[in-house]
Amino acid sequence: MLTRSGDAAPRGPRRPTGTESPWALVWGRFRHHRLALVSGVILALLYLSAIFAEFLAPGDPQAYNARYTFAPPQSIHLLDRDEDGSLVFRPYVHGYAVTVDPEAMRRTFAIDPDKKHPLRLLGRSEPYLLMGFIPMQRKLLTIEGQGTPLLLLGADRLGRDVLSRLIIGTRVSLSVGLVGVVLSLAIGLVVGGLSGYHGGLLDLVVQRVIEFLRSVPTIPLWMGLAAALPRDWPPLTIYFAITVILSLVGWT
């Protein structure tokens, strides 16, 4: 249809024709929802970082270094001055100047502007296993200098790289949530399908079980599970075990 000025009328979002598949309808609504689209992109980037966590992490998240306990974050500088004084693209970070406070009996870190450590993209590193089975000797970002760590977010009280631990921890957080959702979906589909298909006594029993499970408060259940699980289990195993048990309860 033409407007009075003779131009074509602006098109709005395409309306469903009634012959599109459910997936096409969902995808169409998702594409036109900007907040959902941005959130989906961010979530996809987080999952990609979780998959390639060892490659993205600049250091070993479990490596202890008592010399750098509570070291401050380092800043990446992209431009450096050449010998003739001209600016060149040469990423680097400053090193640390360590002083000992005799009264507090502790070390104090400060950024030393005289120490410059160049950074290398896709530089060589210590051998590691990407995703637990792919041998690699390259990381996204490495630092030059023997024994000099790259601490872009600083170090914790044990001298461990905070950024590396944060990247590796992303894998744990996202995978635990994904496992819980998949288990809850699978149990709900199977039990709900059987209940709806057979009906009768089976449907009655399933509905009463669902009502009972939904009446159980979540927080006391978490506390009870945390106390009941063996203390010699590692924290990651306990976290996964609690997630699986809650999936068995939360599929309703």
PDB file of C-alpha atoms in Angstrom, residues 3-234:
ATOM      1  CA  THR A   3       1.099   6.553   1.331  1.00  0.00           C
ATOM      2  CA  ARG A   4      -0.057   9.959   0.101  1.00  0.00           C
ATOM      3  CA  SER A   5       3.508  10.951  -0.740  1.00  0.00           C
ATOM      4  CA  GLY A   6       3.802   7.921  -2.993  1.00  0.00           C
ATOM      5  CA  ASP A   7       6.356   6.100  -0.832  1.00  0.00           C
ATOM      6  CA  ALA A   8       5.862   2.570   0.334  1.00  0.00           C
ATOM      7  CA  ALA A   9       4.454   2.218   3.834  1.00  0.00           C
ATOM      8  CA  PRO A  10       7.038   1.098   6.426  1.00  0.00           C
ATOM      9  CA  ARG A  11       7.015  -2.569   7.211  1.00  0.00           C
ATOM     10  CA  GLY A  12       6.566  -3.803  10.741  1.00  0.00           C
ATOM     11  CA  PRO A  13       7.525  -7.209  12.136  1.00  0.00           C
ATOM     12  CA  ARG A  14       6.356 -10.008   9.905  1.00  0.00           C
ATOM     13  CA  ARG A  15       3.201 -11.600  11.251  1.00  0.00           C
ATOM     14  CA  PRO A  16       2.911 -15.368  11.417  1.00  0.00           C
ATOM     15  CA  THR A  17       1.085 -16.822   8.444  1.00  0.00           C
ATOM     16  CA  GLY A  18      -0.285 -19.821  10.321  1.00  0.00           C
ATOM     17  CA  THR A  19       1.848 -22.287   8.352  1.00  0.00           C
ATOM     18  CA  GLU A  20       5.174 -21.698  10.108  1.00  0.00           C
ATOM     19  CA  SER A  21       6.681 -24.272  12.431  1.00  0.00           C
ATOM     20  CA  PRO A  22       6.841 -23.636  16.188  1.00  0.00           C
ATOM     21  CA  TRP A  23      10.622 -23.232  15.959  1.00  0.00           C
ATOM     22  CA  ALA A  24      10.204 -20.558  13.264  1.00  0.00           C
ATOM     23  CA  LEU A  25       7.702 -18.682  15.430  1.00  0.00           C
ATOM     24  CA  VAL A  26      10.018 -18.821  18.452  1.00  0.00           C
ATOM     25  CA  TRP A  27      13.025 -17.692  16.393  1.00  0.00           C
ATOM     26  CA  GLY A  28      11.040 -14.826  14.880  1.00  0.00           C
ATOM     27  CA  ARG A  29       9.983 -13.518  18.276  1.00  0.00           C
ATOM     28  CA  PHE A  30      13.501 -13.989  19.629  1.00  0.00           C
ATOM     29  CA  ARG A  31      15.091 -11.974  16.796  1.00  0.00           C
ATOM     30  CA  HIS A  32      12.756  -9.043  17.390  1.00  0.00           C
ATOM     31  CA  HIS A  33      13.358  -9.015  21.165  1.00  0.00           C
ATOM     32  CA  ARG A  34      16.513  -6.937  21.532  1.00  0.00           C
ATOM     33  CA  LEU A  35      17.086  -7.655  25.213  1.00  0.00           C
ATOM     34  CA  ALA A  36      16.761 -11.401  24.637  1.00  0.00           C
ATOM     35  CA  LEU A  37      19.079 -11.204  21.621  1.00  0.00           C
ATOM     36  CA  VAL A  38      21.789  -9.322  23.533  1.00  0.00           C
ATOM     37  CA  SER A  39      21.442 -11.700  26.486  1.00  0.00           C
ATOM     38  CA  GLY A  40      21.758 -14.682  24.148  1.00  0.00           C
ATOM     39  CA  VAL A  41      24.950 -13.306  22.626  1.00  0.00           C
ATOM     40  CA  ILE A  42      26.460 -12.679  26.069  1.00  0.00           C
ATOM     41  CA  LEU A  43      25.507 -16.167  27.224  1.00  0.00           C
ATOM     42  CA  ALA A  44      27.002 -17.698  24.071  1.00  0.00           C
ATOM     43  CA  LEU A  45      30.267 -15.821  24.683  1.00  0.00           C
ATOM     44  CA  LEU A  46      30.341 -17.054  28.275  1.00  0.00           C
ATOM     45  CA  TYR A  47      29.874 -20.653  27.156  1.00  0.00           C
ATOM     46  CA  LEU A  48      32.615 -20.245  24.535  1.00  0.00           C
ATOM     47  CA  SER A  49      34.945 -18.894  27.220  1.00  0.00           C
ATOM     48  CA  ALA A  50      34.044 -21.873  29.409  1.00  0.00           C
ATOM     49  CA  ILE A  51      34.841 -24.333  26.596  1.00  0.00           C
ATOM     50  CA  PHE A  52      38.239 -22.756  25.845  1.00  0.00           C
ATOM     51  CA  ALA A  53      38.963 -21.773  29.452  1.00  0.00           C
ATOM     52  CA  GLU A  54      42.500 -23.209  29.578  1.00  0.00           C
ATOM     53  CA  PHE A  55      43.431 -21.346  26.392  1.00  0.00           C
ATOM     54  CA  LEU A  56      42.016 -18.022  27.604  1.00  0.00           C
ATOM     55  CA  ALA A  57      43.384 -18.218  31.155  1.00  0.00           C
ATOM     56  CA  PRO A  58      46.808 -16.528  31.229  1.00  0.00           C
ATOM     57  CA  GLY A  59      48.125 -18.778  34.002  1.00  0.00           C
ATOM     58  CA  ASP A  60      47.535 -21.917  36.033  1.00  0.00           C
ATOM     59  CA  PRO A  61      44.589 -21.302  38.394  1.00  0.00           C
ATOM     60  CA  GLN A  62      45.968 -23.798  40.914  1.00  0.00           C
ATOM     61  CA  ALA A  63      49.563 -22.527  40.935  1.00  0.00           C
ATOM     62  CA  TYR A  64      50.658 -21.035  44.269  1.00  0.00           C
ATOM     63  CA  ASN A  65      53.201 -18.228  44.383  1.00  0.00           C
ATOM     64  CA  ALA A  66      53.987 -16.937  47.862  1.00  0.00           C
ATOM     65  CA  ARG A  67      56.001 -14.038  46.411  1.00  0.00           C
ATOM     66  CA  TYR A  68      52.879 -12.425  44.927  1.00  0.00           C
ATOM     67  CA  THR A  69      50.252 -12.756  47.666  1.00  0.00           C
ATOM     68  CA  PHE A  70      47.650  -9.997  47.302  1.00  0.00           C
ATOM     69  CA  ALA A  71      49.525  -8.501  44.352  1.00  0.00           C
ATOM     70  CA  PRO A  72      47.562  -5.655  42.690  1.00  0.00           C
ATOM     71  CA  PRO A  73      46.181  -5.927  39.142  1.00  0.00           C
ATOM     72  CA  GLN A  74      48.402  -5.103  36.198  1.00  0.00           C
ATOM     73  CA  SER A  75      47.228  -2.811  33.403  1.00  0.00           C
ATOM     74  CA  ILE A  76      47.905  -3.549  29.736  1.00  0.00           C
ATOM     75  CA  HIS A  77      49.624  -0.702  27.887  1.00  0.00           C
ATOM     76  CA  LEU A  78      49.264  -0.884  24.110  1.00  0.00           C
ATOM     77  CA  LEU A  79      51.744   1.817  23.040  1.00  0.00           C
ATOM     78  CA  ASP A  80      55.415   2.044  23.919  1.00  0.00           C
ATOM     79  CA  ARG A  81      58.163   4.459  22.943  1.00  0.00           C
ATOM     80  CA  ASP A  82      60.919   3.300  20.628  1.00  0.00           C
ATOM     81  CA  GLU A  83      64.585   4.250  20.997  1.00  0.00           C
ATOM     82  CA  ASP A  84      64.050   7.368  18.895  1.00  0.00           C
ATOM     83  CA  GLY A  85      61.067   8.425  21.022  1.00  0.00           C
ATOM     84  CA  SER A  86      58.340   7.500  18.520  1.00  0.00           C
ATOM     85  CA  LEU A  87      55.235   5.646  19.646  1.00  0.00           C
ATOM     86  CA  VAL A  88      54.930   2.032  18.490  1.00  0.00           C
ATOM     87  CA  PHE A  89      52.304  -0.632  19.071  1.00  0.00           C
ATOM     88  CA  ARG A  90      53.982  -2.897  21.611  1.00  0.00           C
ATOM     89  CA  PRO A  91      51.693  -4.252  24.362  1.00  0.00           C
ATOM     90  CA  TYR A  92      53.323  -4.609  27.752  1.00  0.00           C
ATOM     91  CA  VAL A  93      52.658  -4.597  31.488  1.00  0.00           C
ATOM     92  CA  HIS A  94      54.685  -3.083  34.285  1.00  0.00           C
ATOM     93  CA  GLY A  95      56.390  -5.247  36.864  1.00  0.00           C
ATOM     94  CA  TYR A  96      56.139  -4.998  40.633  1.00  0.00           C
ATOM     95  CA  ALA A  97      58.257  -3.153  43.158  1.00  0.00           C
ATOM     96  CA  VAL A  98      58.153  -4.987  46.492  1.00  0.00           C
ATOM     97  CA  THR A  99      58.815  -3.264  49.806  1.00  0.00           C
ATOM     98  CA  VAL A 100      58.669  -4.745  53.296  1.00  0.00           C
ATOM     99  CA  ASP A 101      56.893  -2.839  56.052  1.00  0.00           C
ATOM    100  CA  PRO A 102      58.956  -3.509  59.217  1.00  0.00           C
ATOM    101  CA  GLU A 103      56.151  -2.455  61.553  1.00  0.00           C
ATOM    102  CA  ALA A 104      53.350  -4.480  59.976  1.00  0.00           C
ATOM    103  CA  MET A 105      55.769  -7.268  58.958  1.00  0.00           C
ATOM    104  CA  ARG A 106      54.238  -7.631  55.537  1.00  0.00           C
ATOM    105  CA  ARG A 107      55.149  -6.931  51.948  1.00  0.00           C
ATOM    106  CA  THR A 108      53.653  -4.082  49.977  1.00  0.00           C
ATOM    107  CA  PHE A 109      53.354  -4.157  46.198  1.00  0.00           C
ATOM    108  CA  ALA A 110      53.536  -1.183  43.883  1.00  0.00           C
ATOM    109  CA  ILE A 111      53.665  -0.918  40.114  1.00  0.00           C
ATOM    110  CA  ASP A 112      57.243  -0.275  38.969  1.00  0.00           C
ATOM    111  CA  PRO A 113      57.191   1.927  35.821  1.00  0.00           C
ATOM    112  CA  ASP A 114      60.825   1.047  35.082  1.00  0.00           C
ATOM    113  CA  LYS A 115      60.003  -2.643  34.601  1.00  0.00           C
ATOM    114  CA  LYS A 116      58.302  -3.421  31.304  1.00  0.00           C
ATOM    115  CA  HIS A 117      57.334  -6.960  30.327  1.00  0.00           C
ATOM    116  CA  PRO A 118      56.206  -7.389  26.695  1.00  0.00           C
ATOM    117  CA  LEU A 119      53.072  -9.393  25.955  1.00  0.00           C
ATOM    118  CA  ARG A 120      52.719 -11.917  23.164  1.00  0.00           C
ATOM    119  CA  LEU A 121      49.533 -12.938  21.403  1.00  0.00           C
ATOM    120  CA  LEU A 122      49.322 -16.721  20.972  1.00  0.00           C
ATOM    121  CA  GLY A 123      52.657 -17.093  22.724  1.00  0.00           C
ATOM    122  CA  ARG A 124      54.192 -20.325  23.953  1.00  0.00           C
ATOM    123  CA  SER A 125      53.369 -21.504  27.458  1.00  0.00           C
ATOM    124  CA  GLU A 126      53.741 -24.507  29.695  1.00  0.00           C
ATOM    125  CA  PRO A 127      52.101 -27.655  28.244  1.00  0.00           C
ATOM    126  CA  TYR A 128      48.458 -28.115  29.207  1.00  0.00           C
ATOM    127  CA  LEU A 129      45.360 -30.023  28.087  1.00  0.00           C
ATOM    128  CA  LEU A 130      42.599 -28.026  26.420  1.00  0.00           C
ATOM    129  CA  MET A 131      39.192 -29.336  27.579  1.00  0.00           C
ATOM    130  CA  GLY A 132      41.096 -32.067  29.403  1.00  0.00           C
ATOM    131  CA  PHE A 133      42.323 -34.058  26.380  1.00  0.00           C
ATOM    132  CA  ILE A 134      43.833 -31.765  23.687  1.00  0.00           C
ATOM    133  CA  PRO A 135      47.574 -31.119  24.296  1.00  0.00           C
ATOM    134  CA  MET A 136      48.456 -27.447  23.802  1.00  0.00           C
ATOM    135  CA  GLN A 137      51.454 -25.162  24.301  1.00  0.00           C
ATOM    136  CA  ARG A 138      49.887 -21.874  23.202  1.00  0.00           C
ATOM    137  CA  LYS A 139      47.786 -19.390  25.130  1.00  0.00           C
ATOM    138  CA  LEU A 140      45.861 -16.349  24.009  1.00  0.00           C
ATOM    139  CA  LEU A 141      48.129 -13.978  25.934  1.00  0.00           C
ATOM    140  CA  THR A 142      51.538 -14.643  27.465  1.00  0.00           C
ATOM    141  CA  ILE A 143      54.165 -12.512  29.185  1.00  0.00           C
ATOM    142  CA  GLU A 144      57.890 -12.447  28.515  1.00  0.00           C
ATOM    143  CA  GLY A 145      60.226 -12.819  31.454  1.00  0.00           C
ATOM    144  CA  GLN A 146      61.369 -15.772  33.513  1.00  0.00           C
ATOM    145  CA  GLY A 147      59.219 -16.290  36.597  1.00  0.00           C
ATOM    146  CA  THR A 148      57.125 -13.177  35.962  1.00  0.00           C
ATOM    147  CA  PRO A 149      53.373 -13.854  36.293  1.00  0.00           C
ATOM    148  CA  LEU A 150      50.668 -12.061  34.339  1.00  0.00           C
ATOM    149  CA  LEU A 151      48.162 -10.874  36.960  1.00  0.00           C
ATOM    150  CA  LEU A 152      45.589  -8.745  35.141  1.00  0.00           C
ATOM    151  CA  LEU A 153      43.179  -8.980  38.088  1.00  0.00           C
ATOM    152  CA  GLY A 154      45.814  -9.404  40.762  1.00  0.00           C
ATOM    153  CA  ALA A 155      46.473 -12.372  43.036  1.00  0.00           C
ATOM    154  CA  ASP A 156      44.661 -13.811  46.043  1.00  0.00           C
ATOM    155  CA  ARG A 157      46.019 -14.538  49.525  1.00  0.00           C
ATOM    156  CA  LEU A 158      47.844 -17.624  48.207  1.00  0.00           C
ATOM    157  CA  GLY A 159      49.374 -15.856  45.224  1.00  0.00           C
ATOM    158  CA  ARG A 160      47.059 -17.490  42.678  1.00  0.00           C
ATOM    159  CA  ASP A 161      45.999 -15.658  39.525  1.00  0.00           C
ATOM    160  CA  VAL A 162      42.486 -14.279  40.094  1.00  0.00           C
ATOM    161  CA  LEU A 163      41.656 -13.914  36.380  1.00  0.00           C
ATOM    162  CA  SER A 164      42.610 -17.514  35.585  1.00  0.00           C
ATOM    163  CA  ARG A 165      40.548 -18.789  38.498  1.00  0.00           C
ATOM    164  CA  LEU A 166      37.614 -16.647  37.385  1.00  0.00           C
ATOM    165  CA  ILE A 167      37.736 -18.026  33.825  1.00  0.00           C
ATOM    166  CA  ILE A 168      38.008 -21.641  34.984  1.00  0.00           C
ATOM    167  CA  GLY A 169      35.248 -21.033  37.536  1.00  0.00           C
ATOM    168  CA  THR A 170      32.962 -19.915  34.705  1.00  0.00           C
ATOM    169  CA  ARG A 171      33.095 -23.453  33.330  1.00  0.00           C
ATOM    170  CA  VAL A 172      32.020 -24.922  36.660  1.00  0.00           C
ATOM    171  CA  SER A 173      29.150 -22.479  37.181  1.00  0.00           C
ATOM    172  CA  LEU A 174      27.723 -22.794  33.661  1.00  0.00           C
ATOM    173  CA  SER A 175      28.115 -26.569  33.415  1.00  0.00           C
ATOM    174  CA  VAL A 176      26.435 -27.201  36.769  1.00  0.00           C
ATOM    175  CA  GLY A 177      23.421 -25.124  35.760  1.00  0.00           C
ATOM    176  CA  LEU A 178      23.251 -26.830  32.366  1.00  0.00           C
ATOM    177  CA  VAL A 179      23.376 -30.293  33.945  1.00  0.00           C
ATOM    178  CA  GLY A 180      20.564 -29.372  36.322  1.00  0.00           C
ATOM    179  CA  VAL A 181      18.335 -28.024  33.535  1.00  0.00           C
ATOM    180  CA  VAL A 182      18.933 -31.043  31.270  1.00  0.00           C
ATOM    181  CA  LEU A 183      18.186 -33.528  34.050  1.00  0.00           C
ATOM    182  CA  SER A 184      15.048 -31.685  35.140  1.00  0.00           C
ATOM    183  CA  LEU A 185      13.822 -31.471  31.534  1.00  0.00           C
ATOM    184  CA  ALA A 186      14.462 -35.162  30.862  1.00  0.00           C
ATOM    185  CA  ILE A 187      12.753 -36.338  34.049  1.00  0.00           C
ATOM    186  CA  GLY A 188       9.810 -33.999  33.526  1.00  0.00           C
ATOM    187  CA  LEU A 189       9.288 -35.169  29.932  1.00  0.00           C
ATOM    188  CA  VAL A 190       9.448 -38.867  30.790  1.00  0.00           C
ATOM    189  CA  VAL A 191       7.336 -38.794  33.961  1.00  0.00           C
ATOM    190  CA  GLY A 192       4.852 -36.263  32.598  1.00  0.00           C
ATOM    191  CA  GLY A 193       4.498 -38.159  29.326  1.00  0.00           C
ATOM    192  CA  LEU A 194       3.831 -41.467  31.080  1.00  0.00           C
ATOM    193  CA  SER A 195       1.392 -39.818  33.471  1.00  0.00           C
ATOM    194  CA  GLY A 196      -0.571 -38.137  30.702  1.00  0.00           C
ATOM    195  CA  TYR A 197      -0.536 -41.176  28.417  1.00  0.00           C
ATOM    196  CA  HIS A 198      -1.713 -43.791  30.926  1.00  0.00           C
ATOM    197  CA  GLY A 199      -3.792 -41.563  33.222  1.00  0.00           C
ATOM    198  CA  GLY A 200      -5.857 -43.199  35.950  1.00  0.00           C
ATOM    199  CA  LEU A 201      -4.065 -44.322  39.083  1.00  0.00           C
ATOM    200  CA  LEU A 202      -0.602 -43.540  37.683  1.00  0.00           C
ATOM    201  CA  ASP A 203      -1.582 -39.950  36.945  1.00  0.00           C
ATOM    202  CA  LEU A 204      -3.100 -39.609  40.426  1.00  0.00           C
ATOM    203  CA  VAL A 205       0.072 -40.893  42.117  1.00  0.00           C
ATOM    204  CA  VAL A 206       2.328 -38.680  39.990  1.00  0.00           C
ATOM    205  CA  GLN A 207       0.284 -35.576  40.788  1.00  0.00           C
ATOM    206  CA  ARG A 208       0.435 -36.284  44.526  1.00  0.00           C
ATOM    207  CA  VAL A 209       4.207 -36.809  44.312  1.00  0.00           C
ATOM    208  CA  ILE A 210       4.552 -33.491  42.463  1.00  0.00           C
ATOM    209  CA  GLU A 211       2.550 -31.704  45.155  1.00  0.00           C
ATOM    210  CA  PHE A 212       4.762 -33.198  47.853  1.00  0.00           C
ATOM    211  CA  LEU A 213       7.994 -32.249  46.087  1.00  0.00           C
ATOM    212  CA  ARG A 214       6.808 -28.689  45.470  1.00  0.00           C
ATOM    213  CA  SER A 215       5.998 -28.303  49.159  1.00  0.00           C
ATOM    214  CA  VAL A 216       9.603 -29.019  50.202  1.00  0.00           C
ATOM    215  CA  PRO A 217      11.455 -25.701  50.869  1.00  0.00           C
ATOM    216  CA  THR A 218      14.650 -25.347  48.853  1.00  0.00           C
ATOM    217  CA  ILE A 219      16.979 -23.630  51.336  1.00  0.00           C
ATOM    218  CA  PRO A 220      16.583 -26.181  54.178  1.00  0.00           C
ATOM    219  CA  LEU A 221      16.990 -28.916  51.573  1.00  0.00           C
ATOM    220  CA  TRP A 222      20.320 -27.406  50.483  1.00  0.00           C
ATOM    221  CA  MET A 223      21.459 -27.194  54.100  1.00  0.00           C
ATOM    222  CA  GLY A 224      20.467 -30.788  54.803  1.00  0.00           C
ATOM    223  CA  LEU A 225      22.222 -32.080  51.696  1.00  0.00           C
ATOM    224  CA  ALA A 226      25.380 -30.125  52.516  1.00  0.00           C
ATOM    225  CA  ALA A 227      25.452 -31.751  55.960  1.00  0.00           C
ATOM    226  CA  ALA A 228      24.629 -35.261  54.703  1.00  0.00           C
ATOM    227  CA  LEU A 229      27.201 -35.544  51.902  1.00  0.00           C
ATOM    228  CA  PRO A 230      30.622 -37.004  52.825  1.00  0.00           C
ATOM    229  CA  ARG A 231      33.135 -34.444  54.042  1.00  0.00           C
ATOM    230  CA  ASP A 232      36.025 -36.090  52.185  1.00  0.00           C
ATOM    231  CA  TRP A 233      34.456 -35.305  48.799  1.00  0.00           C
ATOM    232  CA  PRO A 234      36.049 -32.417  46.883  1.00  0.00           C
TER     233      PRO A 234
END
